[in-house]
mmCIF file of C-alpha atoms in Angstrom:
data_model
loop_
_atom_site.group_PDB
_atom_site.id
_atom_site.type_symbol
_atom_site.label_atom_id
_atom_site.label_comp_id
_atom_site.label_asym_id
_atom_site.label_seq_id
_atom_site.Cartn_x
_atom_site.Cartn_y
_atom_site.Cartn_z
ATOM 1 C CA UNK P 17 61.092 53.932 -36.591
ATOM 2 C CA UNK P 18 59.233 57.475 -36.899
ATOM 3 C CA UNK P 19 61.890 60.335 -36.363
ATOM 4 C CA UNK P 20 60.358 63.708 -34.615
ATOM 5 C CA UNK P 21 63.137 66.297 -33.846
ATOM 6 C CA UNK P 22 61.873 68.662 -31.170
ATOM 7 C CA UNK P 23 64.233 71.820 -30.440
ATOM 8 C CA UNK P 24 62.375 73.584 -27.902
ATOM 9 C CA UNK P 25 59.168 72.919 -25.671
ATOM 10 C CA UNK P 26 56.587 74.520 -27.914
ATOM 11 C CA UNK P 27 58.179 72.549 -30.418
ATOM 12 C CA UNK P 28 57.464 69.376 -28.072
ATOM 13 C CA UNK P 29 53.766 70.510 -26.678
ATOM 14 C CA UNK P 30 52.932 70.786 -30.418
ATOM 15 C CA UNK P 31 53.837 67.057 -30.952
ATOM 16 C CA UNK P 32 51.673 65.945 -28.237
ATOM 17 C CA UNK P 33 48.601 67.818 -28.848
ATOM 18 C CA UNK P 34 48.524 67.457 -32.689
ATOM 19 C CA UNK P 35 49.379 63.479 -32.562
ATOM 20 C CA UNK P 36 49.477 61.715 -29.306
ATOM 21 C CA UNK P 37 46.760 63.361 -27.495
ATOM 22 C CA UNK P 38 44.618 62.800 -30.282
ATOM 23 C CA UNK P 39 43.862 58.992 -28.969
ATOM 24 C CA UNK P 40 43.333 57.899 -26.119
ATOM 25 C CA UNK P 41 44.936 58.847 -22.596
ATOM 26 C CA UNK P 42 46.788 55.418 -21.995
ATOM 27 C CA UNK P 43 46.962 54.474 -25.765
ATOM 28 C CA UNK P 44 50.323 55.681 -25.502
ATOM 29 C CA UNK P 45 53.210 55.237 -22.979
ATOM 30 C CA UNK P 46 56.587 57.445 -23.270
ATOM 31 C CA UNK P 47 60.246 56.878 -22.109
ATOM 32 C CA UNK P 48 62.804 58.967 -21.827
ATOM 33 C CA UNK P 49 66.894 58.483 -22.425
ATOM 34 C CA UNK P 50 69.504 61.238 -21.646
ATOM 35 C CA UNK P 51 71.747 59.359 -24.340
ATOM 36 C CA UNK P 52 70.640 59.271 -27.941
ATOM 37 C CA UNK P 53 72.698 56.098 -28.388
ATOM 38 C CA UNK P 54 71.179 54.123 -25.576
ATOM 39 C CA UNK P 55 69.074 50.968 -26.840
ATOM 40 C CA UNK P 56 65.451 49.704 -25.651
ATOM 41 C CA UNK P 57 66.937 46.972 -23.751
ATOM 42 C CA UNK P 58 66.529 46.297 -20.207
ATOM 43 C CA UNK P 59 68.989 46.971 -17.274
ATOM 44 C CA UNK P 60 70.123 43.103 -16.500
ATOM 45 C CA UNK P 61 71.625 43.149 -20.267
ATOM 46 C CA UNK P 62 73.334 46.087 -19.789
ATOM 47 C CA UNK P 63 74.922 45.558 -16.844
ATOM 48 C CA UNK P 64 78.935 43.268 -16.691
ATOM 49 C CA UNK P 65 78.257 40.227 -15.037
ATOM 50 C CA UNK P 66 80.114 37.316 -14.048
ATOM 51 C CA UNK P 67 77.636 34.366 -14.993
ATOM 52 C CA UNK P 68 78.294 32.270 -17.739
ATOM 53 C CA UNK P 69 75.039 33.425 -19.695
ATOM 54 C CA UNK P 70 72.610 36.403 -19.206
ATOM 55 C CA UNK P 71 69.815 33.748 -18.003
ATOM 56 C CA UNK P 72 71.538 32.323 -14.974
ATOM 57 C CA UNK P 73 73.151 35.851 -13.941
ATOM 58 C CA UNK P 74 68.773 36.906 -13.744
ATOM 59 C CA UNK P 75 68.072 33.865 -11.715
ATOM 60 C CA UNK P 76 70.624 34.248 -9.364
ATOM 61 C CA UNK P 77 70.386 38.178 -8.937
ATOM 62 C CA UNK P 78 66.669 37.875 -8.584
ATOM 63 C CA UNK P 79 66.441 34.888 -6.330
ATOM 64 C CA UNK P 80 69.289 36.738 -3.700
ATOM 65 C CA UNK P 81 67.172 39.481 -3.440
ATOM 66 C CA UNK P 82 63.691 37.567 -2.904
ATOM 67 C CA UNK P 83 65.682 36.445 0.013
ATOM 68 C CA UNK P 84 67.662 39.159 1.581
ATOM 69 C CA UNK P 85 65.080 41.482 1.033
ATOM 70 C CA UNK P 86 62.147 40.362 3.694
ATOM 71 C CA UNK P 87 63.964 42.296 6.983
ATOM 72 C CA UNK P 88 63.374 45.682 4.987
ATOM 73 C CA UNK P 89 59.561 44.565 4.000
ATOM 74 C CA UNK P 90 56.205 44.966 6.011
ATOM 75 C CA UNK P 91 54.622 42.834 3.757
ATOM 76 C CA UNK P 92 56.331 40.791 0.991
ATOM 77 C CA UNK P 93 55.368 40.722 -2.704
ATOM 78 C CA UNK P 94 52.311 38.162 -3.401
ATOM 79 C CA UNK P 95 53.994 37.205 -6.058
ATOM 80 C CA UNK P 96 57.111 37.279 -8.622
ATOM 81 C CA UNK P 97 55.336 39.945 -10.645
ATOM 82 C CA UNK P 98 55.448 41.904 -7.801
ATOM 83 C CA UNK P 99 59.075 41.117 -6.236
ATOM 84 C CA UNK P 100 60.048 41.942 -10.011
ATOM 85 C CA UNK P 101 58.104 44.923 -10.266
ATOM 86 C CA UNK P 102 60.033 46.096 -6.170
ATOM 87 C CA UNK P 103 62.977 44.917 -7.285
ATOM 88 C CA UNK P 104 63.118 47.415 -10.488
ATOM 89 C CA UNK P 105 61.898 50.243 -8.190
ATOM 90 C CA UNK P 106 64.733 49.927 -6.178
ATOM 91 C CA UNK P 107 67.367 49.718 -8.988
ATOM 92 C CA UNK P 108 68.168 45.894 -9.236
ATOM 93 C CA UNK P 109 68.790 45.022 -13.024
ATOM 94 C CA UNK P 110 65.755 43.000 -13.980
ATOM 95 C CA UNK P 111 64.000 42.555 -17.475
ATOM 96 C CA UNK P 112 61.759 44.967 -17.022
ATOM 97 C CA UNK P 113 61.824 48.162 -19.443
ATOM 98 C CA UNK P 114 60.272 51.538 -17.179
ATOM 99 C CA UNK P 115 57.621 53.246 -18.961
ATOM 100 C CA UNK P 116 54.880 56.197 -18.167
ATOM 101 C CA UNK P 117 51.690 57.545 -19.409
ATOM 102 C CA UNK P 118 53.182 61.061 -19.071
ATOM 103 C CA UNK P 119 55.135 62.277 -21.615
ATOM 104 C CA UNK P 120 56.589 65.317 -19.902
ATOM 105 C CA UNK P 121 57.824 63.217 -16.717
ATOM 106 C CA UNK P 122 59.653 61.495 -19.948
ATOM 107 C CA UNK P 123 61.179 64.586 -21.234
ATOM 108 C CA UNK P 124 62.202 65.082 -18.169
ATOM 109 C CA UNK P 125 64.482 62.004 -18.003
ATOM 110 C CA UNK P 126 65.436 62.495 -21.416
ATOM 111 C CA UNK P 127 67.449 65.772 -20.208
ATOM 112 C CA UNK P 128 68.118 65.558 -16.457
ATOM 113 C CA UNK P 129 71.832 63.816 -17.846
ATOM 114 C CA UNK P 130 74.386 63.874 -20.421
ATOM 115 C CA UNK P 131 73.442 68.301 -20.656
ATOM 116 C CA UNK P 132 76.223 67.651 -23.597
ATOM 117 C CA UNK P 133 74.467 64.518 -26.052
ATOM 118 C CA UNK P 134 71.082 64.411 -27.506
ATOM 119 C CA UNK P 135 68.467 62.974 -25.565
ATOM 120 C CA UNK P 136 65.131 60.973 -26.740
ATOM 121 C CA UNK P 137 61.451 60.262 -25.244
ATOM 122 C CA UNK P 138 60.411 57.136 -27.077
ATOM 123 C CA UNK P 139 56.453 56.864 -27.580
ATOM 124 C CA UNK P 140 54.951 53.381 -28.009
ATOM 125 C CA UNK P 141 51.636 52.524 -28.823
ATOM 126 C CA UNK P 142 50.822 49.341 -27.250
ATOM 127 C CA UNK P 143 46.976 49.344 -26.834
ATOM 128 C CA UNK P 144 46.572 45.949 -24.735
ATOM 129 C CA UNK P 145 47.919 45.271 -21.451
ATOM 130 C CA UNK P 146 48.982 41.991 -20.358
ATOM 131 C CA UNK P 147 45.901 40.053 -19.140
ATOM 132 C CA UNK P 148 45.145 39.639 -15.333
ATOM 133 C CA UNK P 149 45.115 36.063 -15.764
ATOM 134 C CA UNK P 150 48.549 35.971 -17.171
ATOM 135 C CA UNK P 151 49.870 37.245 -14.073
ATOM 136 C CA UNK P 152 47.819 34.686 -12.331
ATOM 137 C CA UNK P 153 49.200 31.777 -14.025
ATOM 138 C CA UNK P 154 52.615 32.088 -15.992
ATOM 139 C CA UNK P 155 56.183 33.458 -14.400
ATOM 140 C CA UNK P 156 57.174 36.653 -15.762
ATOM 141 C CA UNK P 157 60.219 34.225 -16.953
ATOM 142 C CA UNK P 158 58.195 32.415 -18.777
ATOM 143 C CA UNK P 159 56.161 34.378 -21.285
ATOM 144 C CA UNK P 160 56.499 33.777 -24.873
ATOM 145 C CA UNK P 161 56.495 37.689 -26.149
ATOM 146 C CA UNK P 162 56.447 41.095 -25.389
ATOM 147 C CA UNK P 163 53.997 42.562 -23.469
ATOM 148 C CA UNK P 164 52.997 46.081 -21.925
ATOM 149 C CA UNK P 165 52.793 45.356 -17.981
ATOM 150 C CA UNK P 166 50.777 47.305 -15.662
ATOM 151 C CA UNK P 167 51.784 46.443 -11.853
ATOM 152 C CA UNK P 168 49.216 46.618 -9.046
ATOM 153 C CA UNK P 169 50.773 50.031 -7.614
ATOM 154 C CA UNK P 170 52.979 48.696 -4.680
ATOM 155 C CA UNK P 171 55.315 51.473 -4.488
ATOM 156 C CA UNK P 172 54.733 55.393 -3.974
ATOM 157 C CA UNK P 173 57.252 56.080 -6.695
ATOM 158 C CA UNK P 174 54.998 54.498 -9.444
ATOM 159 C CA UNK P 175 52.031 56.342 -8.499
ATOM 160 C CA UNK P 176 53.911 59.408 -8.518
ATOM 161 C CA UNK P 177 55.733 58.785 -12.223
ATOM 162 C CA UNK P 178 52.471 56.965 -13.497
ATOM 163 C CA UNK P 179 54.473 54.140 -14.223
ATOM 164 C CA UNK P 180 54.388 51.054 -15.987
ATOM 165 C CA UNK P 181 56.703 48.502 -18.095
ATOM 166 C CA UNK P 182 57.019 46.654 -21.180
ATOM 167 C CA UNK P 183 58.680 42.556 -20.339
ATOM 168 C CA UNK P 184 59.970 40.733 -23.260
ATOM 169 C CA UNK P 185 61.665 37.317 -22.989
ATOM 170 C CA UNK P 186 64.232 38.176 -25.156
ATOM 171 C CA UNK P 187 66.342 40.263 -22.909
ATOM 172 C CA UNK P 188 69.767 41.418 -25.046
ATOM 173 C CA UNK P 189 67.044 42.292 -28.229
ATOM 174 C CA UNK P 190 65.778 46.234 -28.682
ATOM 175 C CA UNK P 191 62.432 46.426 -28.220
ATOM 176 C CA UNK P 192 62.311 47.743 -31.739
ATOM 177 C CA UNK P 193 62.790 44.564 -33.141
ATOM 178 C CA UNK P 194 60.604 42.616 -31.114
ATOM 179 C CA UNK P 195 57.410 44.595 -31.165
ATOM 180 C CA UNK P 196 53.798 43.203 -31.489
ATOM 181 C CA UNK P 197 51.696 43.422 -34.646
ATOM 182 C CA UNK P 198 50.180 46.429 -34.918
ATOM 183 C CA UNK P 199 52.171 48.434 -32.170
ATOM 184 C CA UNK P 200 53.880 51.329 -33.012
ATOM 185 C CA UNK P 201 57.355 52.902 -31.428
ATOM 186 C CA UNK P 202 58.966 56.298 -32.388
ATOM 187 C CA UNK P 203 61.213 58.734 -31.120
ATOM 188 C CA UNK P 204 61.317 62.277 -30.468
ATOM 189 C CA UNK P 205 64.822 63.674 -30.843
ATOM 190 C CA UNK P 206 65.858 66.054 -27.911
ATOM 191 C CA UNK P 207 68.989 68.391 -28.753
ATOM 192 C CA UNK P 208 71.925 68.670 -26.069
ATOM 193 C CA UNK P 209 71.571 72.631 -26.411
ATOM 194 C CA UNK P 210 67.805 72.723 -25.808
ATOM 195 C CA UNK P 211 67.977 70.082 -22.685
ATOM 196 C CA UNK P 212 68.635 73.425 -19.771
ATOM 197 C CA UNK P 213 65.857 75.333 -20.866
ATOM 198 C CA UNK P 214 63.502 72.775 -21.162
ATOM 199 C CA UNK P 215 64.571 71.617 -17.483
ATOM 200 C CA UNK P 216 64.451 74.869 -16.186
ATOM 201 C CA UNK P 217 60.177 74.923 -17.720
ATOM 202 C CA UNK P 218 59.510 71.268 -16.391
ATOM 203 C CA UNK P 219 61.087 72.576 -12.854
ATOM 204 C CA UNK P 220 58.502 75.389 -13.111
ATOM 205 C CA UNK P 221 56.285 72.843 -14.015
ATOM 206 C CA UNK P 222 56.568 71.138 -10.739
ATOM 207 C CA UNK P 223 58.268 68.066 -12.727
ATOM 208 C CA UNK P 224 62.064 68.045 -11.162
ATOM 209 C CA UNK P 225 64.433 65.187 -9.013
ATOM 210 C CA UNK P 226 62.610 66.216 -5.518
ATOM 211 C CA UNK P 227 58.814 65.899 -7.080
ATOM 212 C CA UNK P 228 59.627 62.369 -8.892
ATOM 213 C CA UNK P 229 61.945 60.852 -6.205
ATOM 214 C CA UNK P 230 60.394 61.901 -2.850
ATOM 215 C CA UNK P 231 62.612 61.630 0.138
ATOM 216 C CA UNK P 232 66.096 63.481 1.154
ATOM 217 C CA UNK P 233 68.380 61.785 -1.555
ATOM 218 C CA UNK P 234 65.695 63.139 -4.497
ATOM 219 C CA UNK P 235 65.770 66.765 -2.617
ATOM 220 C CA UNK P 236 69.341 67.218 -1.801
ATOM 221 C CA UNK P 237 69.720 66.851 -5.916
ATOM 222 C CA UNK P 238 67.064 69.206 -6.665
ATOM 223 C CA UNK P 239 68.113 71.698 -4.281
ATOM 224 C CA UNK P 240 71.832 71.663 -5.514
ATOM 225 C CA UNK P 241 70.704 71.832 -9.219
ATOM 226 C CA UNK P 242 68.089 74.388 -8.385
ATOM 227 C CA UNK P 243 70.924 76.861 -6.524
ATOM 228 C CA UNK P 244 72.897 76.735 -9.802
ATOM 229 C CA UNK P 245 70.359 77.549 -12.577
ATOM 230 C CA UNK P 246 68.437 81.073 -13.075
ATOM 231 C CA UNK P 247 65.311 81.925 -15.676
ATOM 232 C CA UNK P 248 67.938 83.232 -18.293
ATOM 233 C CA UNK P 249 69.156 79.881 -19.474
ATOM 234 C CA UNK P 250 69.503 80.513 -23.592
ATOM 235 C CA UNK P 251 66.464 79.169 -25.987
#
């Protein structure tokens, strides 16, 4: 995988403009981790479990909340793409991987935690989309490889992040190792002393907790990290 190291914002605007804004607006997706050591594997293999294999411990997670979930719906999910893609939004480990087409609202969640470890905004190039049809026909527990999945936009929050995900049936395998032909992954490395300034720009910016988590839980965090910084934070 391509190594970038990126110690300050020009530094990271340079990147983008002289490489991944040279193709195509949604040629590329970007991801951010606060932990340089985190892997590209989805939540449900991360998480302790008491199942006696990762498979069963999805089914049953999944399948509770399909149906304790309809009181706190208008409208249900049409289907298990979308009860997968509702059930991500609202933190339940699933095998989707979050993604956006907006590399500074990845930077962003590359340094919002861990202000002492490194921090990384993967970029993938994964030109095709799984196909309408797909989604149609086959289970998102069913497909044979990994694909880049674009949801029908049934939640604010993925408008508002430009969000999509990558779904691979492998669940407990990086995403490195299971990558399509002719896709490409690399990682820009953020430094631990560089992650406060470049907050402190994106919160300028208009890219902070409040802005990308709308509602009173996503604004009491930005106000109480926005009362405790000021413009001098060091380069």
């Amino acid at each position: 995988m391509k190594c970038i190291n990126v110690s300050n914002y020009k530094d990271f605007t340079s990147t983008l403009e002289d490489h991944y804004f040279r193709d195509e607006r949604k040629a590329w997706v970007f991801r951010g981790h606060s932990q340089s050591s985190y892997e590209l594997v989805p939540k449900v293999a991360r998480v302790n479990h008491t199942s006696n294999s990762l498979k069963r411990f999805e089914e049953s997670i999944f399948s509770f909340f399909k149906r304790m979930a309809h009181p706190f719906l208008t409208q249900p999910p049409a289907n298990d793409w979308e009860w997968l893609t509702l059930a991500q939004h609202h933190g339940l480990p699933t095998r989707l991987l979050d993604w956006t087409y907006n590399p500074f609202i990845a930077l962003y969640f590359a340094i919002e935690t861990n202000p002492d470890t490194d921090g990384n905004v993967f970029a993938l190039k994964a030109t095709k989309r799984l196909p309408d049809k797909k989604i149609k026909t086959d289970s998102p527990f069913s497909i044979k490889s990994v694909y880049k999945f674009v949801p029908n936009q049934i939640e604010k929050r993925l408008v508002i992040q430009e969000g999509l995900f990558t779904i691979s049936p492998n669940l407990d395998t990086p995403l490195e190792k299971s990558l399509k032909p002719g896709w490409e992954l690399e990682k820009l490395i953020i430094p631990a002393e560089s992650k406060n300034r470049l907050k402190y720009i994106l919160y300028r910016q208009g890219i902070h907790r409040a802005s990308l988590f709308p509602g009173l839980d996503g604004l009491a965090r930005h106000l109480e990290w926005q009362h405790s910084v000021s413009p001098d934070e060091p380069e």
